[in-house]
Amino acid sequence: MVYANAMLAGSFIVAAIGAQKDLRLWAAALVLHLVGYLALALRPHLPELAYVLIANLAFGGLLSLFLVGVNRLRGRLSGVQWTVWPVVAMGVLAIIVTDYGLRTKLISAIMLLQAGLLLRTTVGYRRENVGRRGAELLIAGALIWSAALVVRISAELFGWDNSESVSDSTWSQLILYLASLSATILIAISVPMMLRERSEAALQASERHYRRLIESSNEGVVIISDLMIRYANPAACGLLGAPADALIDRPYLDYLHPDDRELSLRVHQLRLKGQGDHQSYEVRLRRRDGVERWVRMNGVRYDWGGRPATLAFMSDITQQHQEHEKDRELAFVDPLTGLDNRRRLLMRMHDALEQARADNHLVGVVFLDLDNFKPLNDKHGHAAGDDLLIQVGQRLRQRVRSTDAVARLGGDEFVVLLPGLGPDMEAAWSKARPLAEGIREALGKPYQVVPVAMRDESPHLERVITHRCSASIGLVLSHPGEIDAQGLLDRADQAMYRAKEAGRNRVSN
């Protein structure tokens, strides 16, 4: 029996020193169990008081430690009075009670109380953790221990046992020893099971918790393994425009814009190597219904069924992207006419000159200023002037080629960029001048202007303002190999002033 207890205690100590720190308390209890039986085994070599005191303190201490251990598994702290005082009482009884029979009955009663508390606590743990086999084994051990103690007390009370000292080998002592060993074996088996079951329950609870968080998240969450979608939460299904069962085991690249697939694949492969965690990037999702959504992708490496995967998070940034594009567009567009502004015009001119140099072509610039615009503003207000400027923009769009660009520089100044006029200077002039003359003729026709104050009403004929407004136009061509966009624009501006000085409503070089 001593050898069996030594083996159990030793195995628990090894496990406790290793990964299972929660086993330390139980290892200490088994060590006390071993100490108790060693004291009994060495009783021929020890004073009676010594081995009786050591054995009682050891057995009382191990039951107290078992009780503390179960309470810790329940997440509770047992009261000091139920763990300390039984041990103290058993030690005092071992010292002051010399009558073997009385001492046996009192100490057995205390141990029975401890076993009962252990049984009640374990039953409570079992009730809180349905289906726990480890707790059931511990309950069986506590019941065996309690039953043996009841038999021992009954034998003393009813005279069934005539032993007069611990050294007497009687049937009741044999039952108690065997029951103690059996209970200890059951407890030794039950404790690792209870710890494992507790860990599994905690893991399952954690998984349920995080699954609820993911399922209720407004952010799309997908798991990608072997380039396939393995999981998609409801938010991701909404972004991808398909239910979960239609997404699972489908190639995730199918749901990305073709231009964004290479980037996404590269980041996915980096994450699989553990090098791209939390690297964010923006891609376009292409849904089955044809709708595109901009999302910001982020993620980390993840294990899915033993296979390397990525846990990806998708934040819908479609609205922000649209607003950004709108702001970006406004930075290059004249808000009144919708034409290019000076900033975009210079960018287009620079690109056109670079291309012209590469192709050995010429570029033309038409710079125009309205001749009779200020009197309209002065007499009818800026609302009427704005209406005329809008109509000027519309007429310019109608007169230019699809390859030309139209811009408003501000006020009543407009520019038309004429790229791709060919390599020959004379041929380029023969193309550019008719375009400039056509613009002059189109802008010279009368305008029907309605002031803003009248636009919400049904305009009558007498409320419509008829205004004539010609244009002075400067036309220039780039020099071969010229790349100075601002210089070319300045030359066109100077040519426009020459048109004004020459009498207006004309095209000057």
Short mmCIF file of C-alpha atoms in Angstrom, two decimals:
data_model
loop_
_atom_site.label_atom_id
_atom_site.label_comp_id
_atom_site.label_asym_id
_atom_site.label_seq_id
_atom_site.Cartn_x
_atom_site.Cartn_y
_atom_site.Cartn_z
CA MET A 1 0.00 0.00 0.00
CA VAL A 2 2.88 2.32 0.79
CA TYR A 3 4.41 1.57 -2.62
CA ALA A 4 1.11 2.26 -4.37
CA ASN A 5 0.73 5.61 -2.63
CA ALA A 6 4.33 6.47 -3.36
CA MET A 7 3.80 5.84 -7.07
CA LEU A 8 0.62 7.93 -7.15
CA ALA A 9 2.21 10.77 -5.24
CA GLY A 10 5.32 10.63 -7.39
CA SER A 11 3.36 10.79 -10.65
CA PHE A 12 1.37 13.79 -9.43
CA ILE A 13 4.51 15.57 -8.28
CA VAL A 14 6.16 15.08 -11.68
CA ALA A 15 3.05 16.39 -13.46
CA ALA A 16 2.74 19.31 -11.06
CA ILE A 17 6.35 20.33 -11.56
CA GLY A 18 5.78 20.11 -15.31
CA ALA A 19 2.92 21.69 -17.24
CA GLN A 20 0.04 20.92 -14.85
CA LYS A 21 0.54 23.46 -12.08
CA ASP A 22 -3.03 22.89 -10.90
CA LEU A 23 -1.95 19.42 -9.72
CA ARG A 24 0.38 20.78 -7.04
CA LEU A 25 -2.31 20.87 -4.37
CA TRP A 26 -3.38 17.31 -5.16
CA ALA A 27 0.24 16.15 -5.22
CA ALA A 28 0.71 17.63 -1.76
CA ALA A 29 -2.39 15.74 -0.56
CA LEU A 30 -1.03 12.47 -1.89
CA VAL A 31 2.30 13.17 -0.27
CA LEU A 32 0.45 13.53 3.06
CA HIS A 33 -1.31 10.26 2.31
CA LEU A 34 2.07 8.63 1.75
CA VAL A 35 3.43 10.16 4.96
CA GLY A 36 0.49 8.76 6.91
CA TYR A 37 1.05 5.23 5.69
CA LEU A 38 4.79 5.52 6.18
CA ALA A 39 4.14 6.46 9.79
CA LEU A 40 1.92 3.41 10.20
CA ALA A 41 4.47 1.19 8.45
CA LEU A 42 7.23 2.43 10.75
CA ARG A 43 5.22 2.21 13.94
CA PRO A 44 7.48 -0.56 15.39
CA HIS A 45 10.36 1.90 15.22
CA LEU A 46 8.52 5.04 16.44
CA PRO A 47 6.98 6.05 19.77
CA GLU A 48 3.21 5.48 19.72
CA LEU A 49 2.43 9.18 20.13
CA ALA A 50 4.71 10.05 17.20
CA TYR A 51 3.20 7.74 14.61
CA VAL A 52 -0.36 8.34 15.83
CA LEU A 53 0.12 12.12 15.64
CA ILE A 54 1.84 12.00 12.25
CA ALA A 55 -0.78 9.65 10.77
CA ASN A 56 -3.74 11.66 12.05
CA LEU A 57 -2.33 14.97 10.88
CA ALA A 58 -1.45 13.49 7.47
CA PHE A 59 -4.88 11.90 6.85
CA GLY A 60 -6.72 14.96 8.12
CA GLY A 61 -4.53 17.23 6.04
CA LEU A 62 -5.02 15.29 2.81
CA LEU A 63 -8.84 15.41 3.09
CA SER A 64 -8.65 19.15 3.75
CA LEU A 65 -6.44 19.62 0.69
CA PHE A 66 -8.86 17.54 -1.42
CA LEU A 67 -11.68 19.84 -0.26
CA VAL A 68 -9.67 22.97 -1.09
CA GLY A 69 -8.80 21.49 -4.50
CA VAL A 70 -12.43 20.87 -5.46
CA ASN A 71 -13.43 24.34 -4.28
CA ARG A 72 -10.72 25.83 -6.44
CA LEU A 73 -12.06 23.92 -9.41
CA ARG A 74 -15.44 25.52 -8.64
CA GLY A 75 -13.80 28.91 -8.51
CA ARG A 76 -14.44 29.26 -4.79
CA LEU A 77 -12.36 29.46 -1.63
CA SER A 78 -13.38 27.06 1.12
CA GLY A 79 -13.75 28.47 4.62
CA VAL A 80 -10.69 28.21 6.83
CA GLN A 81 -12.76 26.59 9.55
CA TRP A 82 -13.55 23.61 7.32
CA THR A 83 -9.95 23.01 6.31
CA VAL A 84 -7.84 23.90 9.34
CA TRP A 85 -9.82 22.98 12.39
CA PRO A 86 -10.30 19.27 11.52
CA VAL A 87 -6.54 18.87 11.24
CA VAL A 88 -5.95 20.75 14.48
CA ALA A 89 -8.65 18.75 16.24
CA MET A 90 -7.21 15.42 15.09
CA GLY A 91 -3.75 16.44 16.27
CA VAL A 92 -5.09 17.49 19.68
CA LEU A 93 -7.05 14.27 20.03
CA ALA A 94 -3.98 12.21 19.17
CA ILE A 95 -2.15 13.86 22.03
CA ILE A 96 -4.73 14.12 24.82
CA VAL A 97 -6.93 11.05 24.22
CA THR A 98 -5.08 7.93 25.26
CA ASP A 99 -8.00 5.50 25.02
CA TYR A 100 -7.61 3.78 21.66
CA GLY A 101 -11.31 3.07 21.10
CA LEU A 102 -12.49 6.60 21.98
CA ARG A 103 -9.72 8.16 19.97
CA THR A 104 -10.58 5.97 16.96
CA LYS A 105 -14.27 6.91 17.13
CA LEU A 106 -13.59 10.68 17.48
CA ILE A 107 -10.95 10.87 14.77
CA SER A 108 -13.02 8.66 12.43
CA ALA A 109 -15.99 10.96 13.02
CA ILE A 110 -13.95 14.01 12.10
CA MET A 111 -12.65 12.28 8.97
CA LEU A 112 -16.21 11.24 8.10
CA LEU A 113 -17.26 14.88 8.39
CA GLN A 114 -14.40 15.84 6.07
CA ALA A 115 -15.35 13.11 3.60
CA GLY A 116 -18.96 14.29 3.74
CA LEU A 117 -17.93 17.88 3.00
CA LEU A 118 -15.78 16.63 0.15
CA LEU A 119 -18.71 14.61 -1.18
CA ARG A 120 -21.12 17.55 -0.94
CA THR A 121 -18.66 19.92 -2.61
CA THR A 122 -17.95 17.46 -5.41
CA VAL A 123 -21.67 16.87 -5.98
CA GLY A 124 -22.06 20.65 -6.27
CA TYR A 125 -19.25 20.75 -8.81
CA ARG A 126 -20.90 17.91 -10.71
CA ARG A 127 -24.23 19.72 -10.71
CA GLU A 128 -22.62 22.87 -12.09
CA ASN A 129 -20.74 20.88 -14.74
CA VAL A 130 -23.16 18.38 -16.22
CA GLY A 131 -21.60 15.29 -17.76
CA ARG A 132 -18.30 15.51 -15.86
CA ARG A 133 -16.91 11.97 -15.49
CA GLY A 134 -13.98 13.11 -13.39
CA ALA A 135 -16.34 14.48 -10.74
CA GLU A 136 -18.25 11.22 -10.77
CA LEU A 137 -15.07 9.26 -10.03
CA LEU A 138 -14.20 11.63 -7.20
CA ILE A 139 -17.71 11.23 -5.79
CA ALA A 140 -17.22 7.46 -5.91
CA GLY A 141 -13.93 7.80 -4.03
CA ALA A 142 -15.51 10.02 -1.38
CA LEU A 143 -18.39 7.57 -0.99
CA ILE A 144 -16.01 4.63 -0.53
CA TRP A 145 -14.04 6.57 2.04
CA SER A 146 -17.21 7.63 3.86
CA ALA A 147 -18.60 4.09 3.84
CA ALA A 148 -15.36 2.68 5.26
CA LEU A 149 -15.38 5.27 8.04
CA VAL A 150 -19.01 4.50 8.84
CA VAL A 151 -18.11 0.79 9.11
CA ARG A 152 -15.12 1.63 11.32
CA ILE A 153 -17.18 3.78 13.68
CA SER A 154 -19.97 1.20 13.77
CA ALA A 155 -17.48 -1.56 14.63
CA GLU A 156 -16.19 0.45 17.55
CA LEU A 157 -19.64 1.47 18.78
CA PHE A 158 -21.19 -2.00 18.60
CA GLY A 159 -18.12 -3.98 19.64
CA TRP A 160 -17.63 -5.66 16.28
CA ASP A 161 -13.91 -4.90 16.45
CA ASN A 162 -11.85 -5.95 19.46
CA SER A 163 -8.60 -4.22 18.43
CA GLU A 164 -6.81 -2.31 21.18
CA SER A 165 -4.11 -0.49 19.20
CA VAL A 166 -3.20 0.58 15.68
CA SER A 167 -0.84 -2.35 15.42
CA ASP A 168 -3.69 -4.85 15.71
CA SER A 169 -4.70 -6.18 12.29
CA THR A 170 -8.49 -6.54 12.28
CA TRP A 171 -11.11 -6.75 9.57
CA SER A 172 -12.30 -3.14 10.17
CA GLN A 173 -8.77 -1.79 9.83
CA LEU A 174 -8.27 -3.85 6.69
CA ILE A 175 -11.48 -2.44 5.18
CA LEU A 176 -10.39 1.08 6.05
CA TYR A 177 -6.94 0.61 4.50
CA LEU A 178 -8.32 -0.97 1.32
CA ALA A 179 -11.03 1.68 1.07
CA SER A 180 -8.45 4.42 1.57
CA LEU A 181 -6.27 3.00 -1.19
CA SER A 182 -9.24 2.53 -3.54
CA ALA A 183 -10.52 6.03 -2.86
CA THR A 184 -7.05 7.46 -3.40
CA ILE A 185 -6.70 5.66 -6.73
CA LEU A 186 -10.12 6.94 -7.87
CA ILE A 187 -9.25 10.46 -6.79
CA ALA A 188 -5.87 10.23 -8.51
CA ILE A 189 -7.62 9.23 -11.73
CA SER A 190 -10.44 11.77 -11.35
CA VAL A 191 -8.35 14.88 -10.77
CA PRO A 192 -6.53 14.96 -14.16
CA MET A 193 -9.87 14.19 -15.83
CA MET A 194 -11.54 17.09 -14.00
CA LEU A 195 -8.72 19.45 -14.95
CA ARG A 196 -8.85 18.36 -18.59
CA GLU A 197 -12.65 18.65 -18.67
CA ARG A 198 -12.45 22.09 -17.10
CA SER A 199 -9.94 23.20 -19.74
CA GLU A 200 -12.13 21.80 -22.52
CA ALA A 201 -15.20 23.51 -21.07
CA ALA A 202 -13.32 26.81 -20.80
CA LEU A 203 -12.12 26.44 -24.38
CA GLN A 204 -15.64 25.68 -25.63
CA ALA A 205 -17.04 28.62 -23.67
CA SER A 206 -14.36 30.86 -25.11
CA GLU A 207 -15.08 29.63 -28.62
CA ARG A 208 -18.82 30.24 -28.14
CA HIS A 209 -18.09 33.71 -26.77
CA TYR A 210 -15.85 34.69 -29.66
CA ARG A 211 -18.21 33.12 -32.18
CA ARG A 212 -21.04 35.27 -30.81
CA LEU A 213 -18.80 38.32 -31.02
CA ILE A 214 -17.82 37.49 -34.60
CA GLU A 215 -21.37 36.63 -35.64
CA SER A 216 -22.68 39.94 -34.24
CA SER A 217 -19.77 42.03 -35.54
CA ASN A 218 -20.46 44.76 -38.08
CA GLU A 219 -17.06 43.97 -39.60
CA GLY A 220 -16.83 41.20 -42.16
CA VAL A 221 -14.78 38.20 -40.99
CA VAL A 222 -13.64 35.39 -43.29
CA ILE A 223 -11.25 32.48 -42.89
CA ILE A 224 -9.24 31.62 -46.01
CA SER A 225 -7.37 28.34 -46.36
CA ASP A 226 -5.93 26.90 -49.58
CA LEU A 227 -7.29 30.03 -51.31
CA MET A 228 -10.83 28.93 -50.39
CA ILE A 229 -13.35 30.64 -48.13
CA ARG A 230 -13.83 28.34 -45.14
CA TYR A 231 -15.94 30.63 -42.96
CA ALA A 232 -17.83 33.89 -43.42
CA ASN A 233 -19.79 35.75 -40.74
CA PRO A 234 -23.11 37.50 -41.57
CA ALA A 235 -21.40 40.85 -42.16
CA ALA A 236 -19.03 39.24 -44.68
CA CYS A 237 -21.97 37.53 -46.39
CA GLY A 238 -23.62 40.95 -46.75
CA LEU A 239 -20.47 42.47 -48.25
CA LEU A 240 -20.01 39.55 -50.65
CA GLY A 241 -23.70 39.45 -51.57
CA ALA A 242 -24.21 35.74 -50.95
CA PRO A 243 -25.32 33.44 -48.11
CA ALA A 244 -22.71 31.48 -46.16
CA ASP A 245 -23.51 28.15 -47.80
CA ALA A 246 -22.87 29.69 -51.22
CA LEU A 247 -19.51 31.10 -50.11
CA ILE A 248 -17.99 28.17 -48.26
CA ASP A 249 -15.33 26.28 -50.25
CA ARG A 250 -15.41 28.84 -53.05
CA PRO A 251 -12.20 30.57 -54.30
CA TYR A 252 -12.01 33.90 -52.50
CA LEU A 253 -10.22 35.54 -55.45
CA ASP A 254 -13.44 35.12 -57.46
CA TYR A 255 -14.99 37.83 -55.27
CA LEU A 256 -12.23 40.38 -55.87
CA HIS A 257 -11.84 42.85 -58.70
CA PRO A 258 -9.33 41.41 -61.21
CA ASP A 259 -7.02 44.40 -60.70
CA ASP A 260 -6.85 43.73 -56.93
CA ARG A 261 -6.28 39.97 -56.95
CA GLU A 262 -2.50 40.07 -57.24
CA LEU A 263 -2.15 42.39 -54.23
CA SER A 264 -4.53 40.32 -52.10
CA LEU A 265 -2.82 37.06 -53.02
CA ARG A 266 0.61 38.48 -52.20
CA VAL A 267 -0.48 39.66 -48.74
CA HIS A 268 -2.27 36.35 -48.10
CA GLN A 269 0.92 34.42 -48.85
CA LEU A 270 2.96 36.72 -46.59
CA ARG A 271 0.53 36.11 -43.74
CA LEU A 272 0.79 32.36 -44.17
CA LYS A 273 4.53 32.82 -43.57
CA GLY A 274 3.83 34.93 -40.49
CA GLN A 275 5.17 38.09 -42.15
CA GLY A 276 2.04 40.05 -43.03
CA ASP A 277 0.00 40.18 -39.83
CA HIS A 278 -2.08 43.34 -39.49
CA GLN A 279 -0.93 44.68 -42.88
CA SER A 280 -3.95 46.52 -44.24
CA TYR A 281 -4.81 47.29 -47.85
CA GLU A 282 -7.84 48.34 -49.88
CA VAL A 283 -9.54 46.19 -52.50
CA ARG A 284 -12.78 46.07 -54.45
CA LEU A 285 -15.19 43.23 -53.80
CA ARG A 286 -17.10 42.10 -56.88
CA ARG A 287 -20.43 40.63 -55.86
CA ARG A 288 -22.50 38.20 -57.91
CA ASP A 289 -25.11 40.90 -58.52
CA GLY A 290 -22.46 43.11 -60.12
CA VAL A 291 -22.26 45.59 -57.25
CA GLU A 292 -18.73 46.59 -56.23
CA ARG A 293 -17.81 47.46 -52.65
CA TRP A 294 -14.56 48.97 -51.44
CA VAL A 295 -13.22 47.29 -48.30
CA ARG A 296 -10.13 47.67 -46.16
CA MET A 297 -8.62 44.22 -45.53
CA ASN A 298 -6.67 43.31 -42.43
CA GLY A 299 -5.80 39.96 -40.92
CA VAL A 300 -3.50 37.52 -39.17
CA ARG A 301 -2.23 33.99 -39.65
CA TYR A 302 -4.64 31.34 -38.38
CA ASP A 303 -4.84 27.56 -38.10
CA TRP A 304 -7.96 26.00 -39.57
CA GLY A 305 -8.37 22.28 -39.05
CA GLY A 306 -4.63 21.81 -38.85
CA ARG A 307 -4.11 23.73 -42.11
CA PRO A 308 -2.46 27.17 -42.41
CA ALA A 309 -5.03 29.88 -43.06
CA THR A 310 -5.62 33.59 -42.66
CA LEU A 311 -8.25 35.23 -40.51
CA ALA A 312 -9.25 38.29 -42.55
CA PHE A 313 -11.28 41.30 -41.44
CA MET A 314 -13.17 43.42 -43.98
CA SER A 315 -14.30 46.97 -43.21
CA ASP A 316 -16.70 48.56 -45.67
CA ILE A 317 -15.16 51.85 -46.83
CA THR A 318 -17.30 52.31 -49.93
CA GLN A 319 -18.86 55.55 -48.69
CA GLN A 320 -15.52 56.94 -47.52
CA HIS A 321 -13.94 55.97 -50.81
CA GLN A 322 -16.72 57.65 -52.76
CA GLU A 323 -16.39 60.79 -50.65
CA HIS A 324 -12.63 60.71 -51.14
CA GLU A 325 -13.07 60.37 -54.89
CA LYS A 326 -15.59 63.18 -54.82
CA ASP A 327 -13.19 65.40 -52.89
CA ARG A 328 -10.40 64.42 -55.25
CA GLU A 329 -12.61 65.21 -58.22
CA LEU A 330 -13.55 68.58 -56.76
CA ALA A 331 -9.87 69.38 -56.44
CA PHE A 332 -9.60 69.13 -60.25
CA VAL A 333 -13.03 70.34 -61.37
CA ASP A 334 -14.55 73.78 -61.66
CA PRO A 335 -17.60 73.58 -59.35
CA LEU A 336 -19.77 75.91 -61.49
CA THR A 337 -19.37 74.45 -64.97
CA GLY A 338 -18.07 70.94 -64.22
CA LEU A 339 -15.10 71.59 -66.52
CA ASP A 340 -11.48 70.95 -65.61
CA ASN A 341 -9.89 73.61 -63.43
CA ARG A 342 -6.43 75.13 -63.87
CA ARG A 343 -4.76 72.38 -61.81
CA ARG A 344 -6.11 69.55 -63.93
CA LEU A 345 -5.56 71.49 -67.16
CA LEU A 346 -1.84 71.86 -66.41
CA MET A 347 -1.63 68.15 -65.59
CA ARG A 348 -3.33 67.27 -68.88
CA MET A 349 -1.08 69.68 -70.77
CA HIS A 350 2.03 68.17 -69.21
CA ASP A 351 0.91 64.65 -70.14
CA ALA A 352 -0.04 65.75 -73.65
CA LEU A 353 3.35 67.45 -74.20
CA GLU A 354 5.22 64.37 -72.92
CA GLN A 355 3.25 62.15 -75.29
CA ALA A 356 3.68 64.63 -78.13
CA ARG A 357 7.44 64.62 -77.66
CA ALA A 358 7.46 60.82 -77.68
CA ASP A 359 5.30 60.70 -80.85
CA ASN A 360 6.89 63.79 -82.47
CA HIS A 361 3.46 65.45 -82.59
CA LEU A 362 2.25 68.98 -81.90
CA VAL A 363 -0.22 70.23 -79.29
CA GLY A 364 -2.58 73.18 -79.66
CA VAL A 365 -4.02 75.47 -76.98
CA VAL A 366 -7.12 77.67 -77.38
CA PHE A 367 -7.29 80.44 -74.76
CA LEU A 368 -10.51 82.49 -74.77
CA ASP A 369 -11.97 85.35 -72.80
CA LEU A 370 -15.60 86.55 -73.11
CA ASP A 371 -15.93 90.04 -74.59
CA ASN A 372 -19.26 91.23 -73.27
CA PHE A 373 -19.61 89.39 -69.98
CA LYS A 374 -19.14 92.12 -67.34
CA PRO A 375 -22.21 94.21 -68.38
CA LEU A 376 -24.44 91.16 -67.80
CA ASN A 377 -23.07 90.74 -64.27
CA ASP A 378 -23.36 94.43 -63.50
CA LYS A 379 -26.97 94.73 -64.73
CA HIS A 380 -28.54 91.38 -63.80
CA GLY A 381 -26.26 90.06 -61.05
CA HIS A 382 -23.91 87.16 -60.66
CA ALA A 383 -26.69 84.58 -60.91
CA ALA A 384 -27.31 85.57 -64.53
CA GLY A 385 -23.56 85.61 -65.17
CA ASP A 386 -23.18 82.10 -63.71
CA ASP A 387 -25.99 80.85 -65.96
CA LEU A 388 -24.17 82.22 -69.02
CA LEU A 389 -20.85 80.66 -67.96
CA ILE A 390 -22.57 77.28 -67.60
CA GLN A 391 -23.94 77.62 -71.15
CA VAL A 392 -20.48 78.57 -72.42
CA GLY A 393 -19.12 75.35 -70.95
CA GLN A 394 -21.87 73.34 -72.63
CA ARG A 395 -21.20 74.94 -76.03
CA LEU A 396 -17.47 74.29 -75.73
CA ARG A 397 -18.06 70.60 -75.01
CA GLN A 398 -20.25 70.36 -78.10
CA ARG A 399 -17.64 71.95 -80.40
CA VAL A 400 -14.46 70.08 -79.41
CA ARG A 401 -13.24 66.60 -80.32
CA SER A 402 -13.52 63.66 -77.96
CA THR A 403 -9.76 63.78 -77.41
CA ASP A 404 -9.75 67.48 -76.45
CA ALA A 405 -9.96 68.83 -72.90
CA VAL A 406 -11.98 71.89 -71.84
CA ALA A 407 -11.15 73.90 -68.72
CA ARG A 408 -12.29 77.03 -66.96
CA LEU A 409 -9.43 78.96 -65.39
CA GLY A 410 -11.68 81.33 -63.46
CA GLY A 411 -13.94 84.30 -64.18
CA ASP A 412 -14.78 84.24 -67.89
CA GLU A 413 -11.52 82.65 -69.08
CA PHE A 414 -11.63 79.21 -70.72
CA VAL A 415 -9.02 76.97 -72.33
CA VAL A 416 -9.33 74.12 -74.81
CA LEU A 417 -6.41 71.69 -75.13
CA LEU A 418 -5.94 70.18 -78.61
CA PRO A 419 -3.56 67.18 -78.43
CA GLY A 420 -2.45 64.94 -81.26
CA LEU A 421 -2.32 67.48 -84.13
CA GLY A 422 0.34 65.53 -86.02
CA PRO A 423 4.04 66.20 -86.67
CA ASP A 424 3.68 68.74 -89.46
CA MET A 425 3.31 72.37 -88.38
CA GLU A 426 1.27 73.50 -91.40
CA ALA A 427 -1.07 70.51 -91.12
CA ALA A 428 -1.45 71.16 -87.39
CA TRP A 429 -2.50 74.76 -88.06
CA SER A 430 -5.00 73.58 -90.68
CA LYS A 431 -6.63 71.39 -87.99
CA ALA A 432 -6.45 73.81 -85.08
CA ARG A 433 -7.63 77.03 -86.73
CA PRO A 434 -11.03 75.66 -87.93
CA LEU A 435 -11.63 74.30 -84.43
CA ALA A 436 -10.87 77.70 -82.90
CA GLU A 437 -13.09 79.49 -85.44
CA GLY A 438 -15.91 77.03 -84.76
CA ILE A 439 -15.64 77.78 -81.06
CA ARG A 440 -15.72 81.53 -81.74
CA GLU A 441 -18.86 81.19 -83.87
CA ALA A 442 -20.63 78.96 -81.32
CA LEU A 443 -19.92 81.34 -78.45
CA GLY A 444 -21.03 84.38 -80.48
CA LYS A 445 -24.64 83.16 -80.74
CA PRO A 446 -27.21 84.80 -78.40
CA TYR A 447 -27.71 83.35 -74.91
CA GLN A 448 -31.06 82.92 -73.15
CA VAL A 449 -30.30 83.56 -69.50
CA VAL A 450 -32.71 83.06 -66.59
CA PRO A 451 -31.65 84.59 -63.24
CA VAL A 452 -31.70 82.23 -60.25
CA ALA A 453 -34.54 84.16 -58.59
CA MET A 454 -36.83 83.22 -61.49
CA ARG A 455 -35.77 79.57 -61.98
CA ASP A 456 -38.15 78.18 -59.41
CA GLU A 457 -41.08 79.86 -61.16
CA SER A 458 -42.54 79.14 -64.57
CA PRO A 459 -40.46 81.57 -66.63
CA HIS A 460 -42.38 83.80 -69.00
CA LEU A 461 -40.80 85.08 -72.18
CA GLU A 462 -40.34 88.60 -70.82
CA ARG A 463 -38.39 87.23 -67.83
CA VAL A 464 -35.77 85.52 -69.99
CA ILE A 465 -32.73 87.66 -70.66
CA THR A 466 -31.26 87.57 -74.15
CA HIS A 467 -27.57 88.41 -74.12
CA ARG A 468 -24.92 88.48 -76.82
CA CYS A 469 -21.38 87.70 -75.77
CA SER A 470 -18.51 87.13 -78.20
CA ALA A 471 -15.08 85.71 -77.37
CA SER A 472 -11.51 86.82 -78.00
CA ILE A 473 -9.42 83.74 -78.70
CA GLY A 474 -5.69 83.10 -78.66
CA LEU A 475 -4.47 80.00 -80.53
CA VAL A 476 -0.92 78.68 -80.26
CA LEU A 477 0.88 75.44 -81.10
CA SER A 478 3.65 73.83 -79.10
CA HIS A 479 7.21 73.90 -80.34
CA PRO A 480 8.68 70.54 -81.34
CA GLY A 481 9.81 68.80 -78.13
CA GLU A 482 8.34 71.51 -75.87
CA ILE A 483 7.43 70.24 -72.37
CA ASP A 484 6.76 73.50 -70.49
CA ALA A 485 2.98 73.40 -69.90
CA GLN A 486 2.83 76.73 -68.09
CA GLY A 487 4.94 78.41 -70.77
CA LEU A 488 2.62 77.16 -73.51
CA LEU A 489 -0.41 78.39 -71.56
CA ASP A 490 1.19 81.83 -71.11
CA ARG A 491 1.81 82.09 -74.86
CA ALA A 492 -1.86 81.28 -75.51
CA ASP A 493 -2.88 83.95 -72.96
CA GLN A 494 -0.74 86.52 -74.77
CA ALA A 495 -2.28 85.55 -78.10
CA MET A 496 -5.75 86.08 -76.58
CA TYR A 497 -4.79 89.63 -75.53
CA ARG A 498 -3.64 90.31 -79.05
CA ALA A 499 -7.12 89.28 -80.24
CA LYS A 500 -8.69 91.77 -77.84
CA GLU A 501 -6.36 94.53 -78.92
CA ALA A 502 -7.17 93.78 -82.57
CA GLY A 503 -10.90 94.42 -81.99
CA ARG A 504 -12.17 91.32 -80.15
CA ASN A 505 -14.38 88.48 -81.44
CA ARG A 506 -11.50 87.03 -83.38
CA VAL A 507 -8.77 84.35 -83.28
CA SER A 508 -5.15 85.51 -82.99
CA ASN A 509 -1.90 83.54 -83.06
#
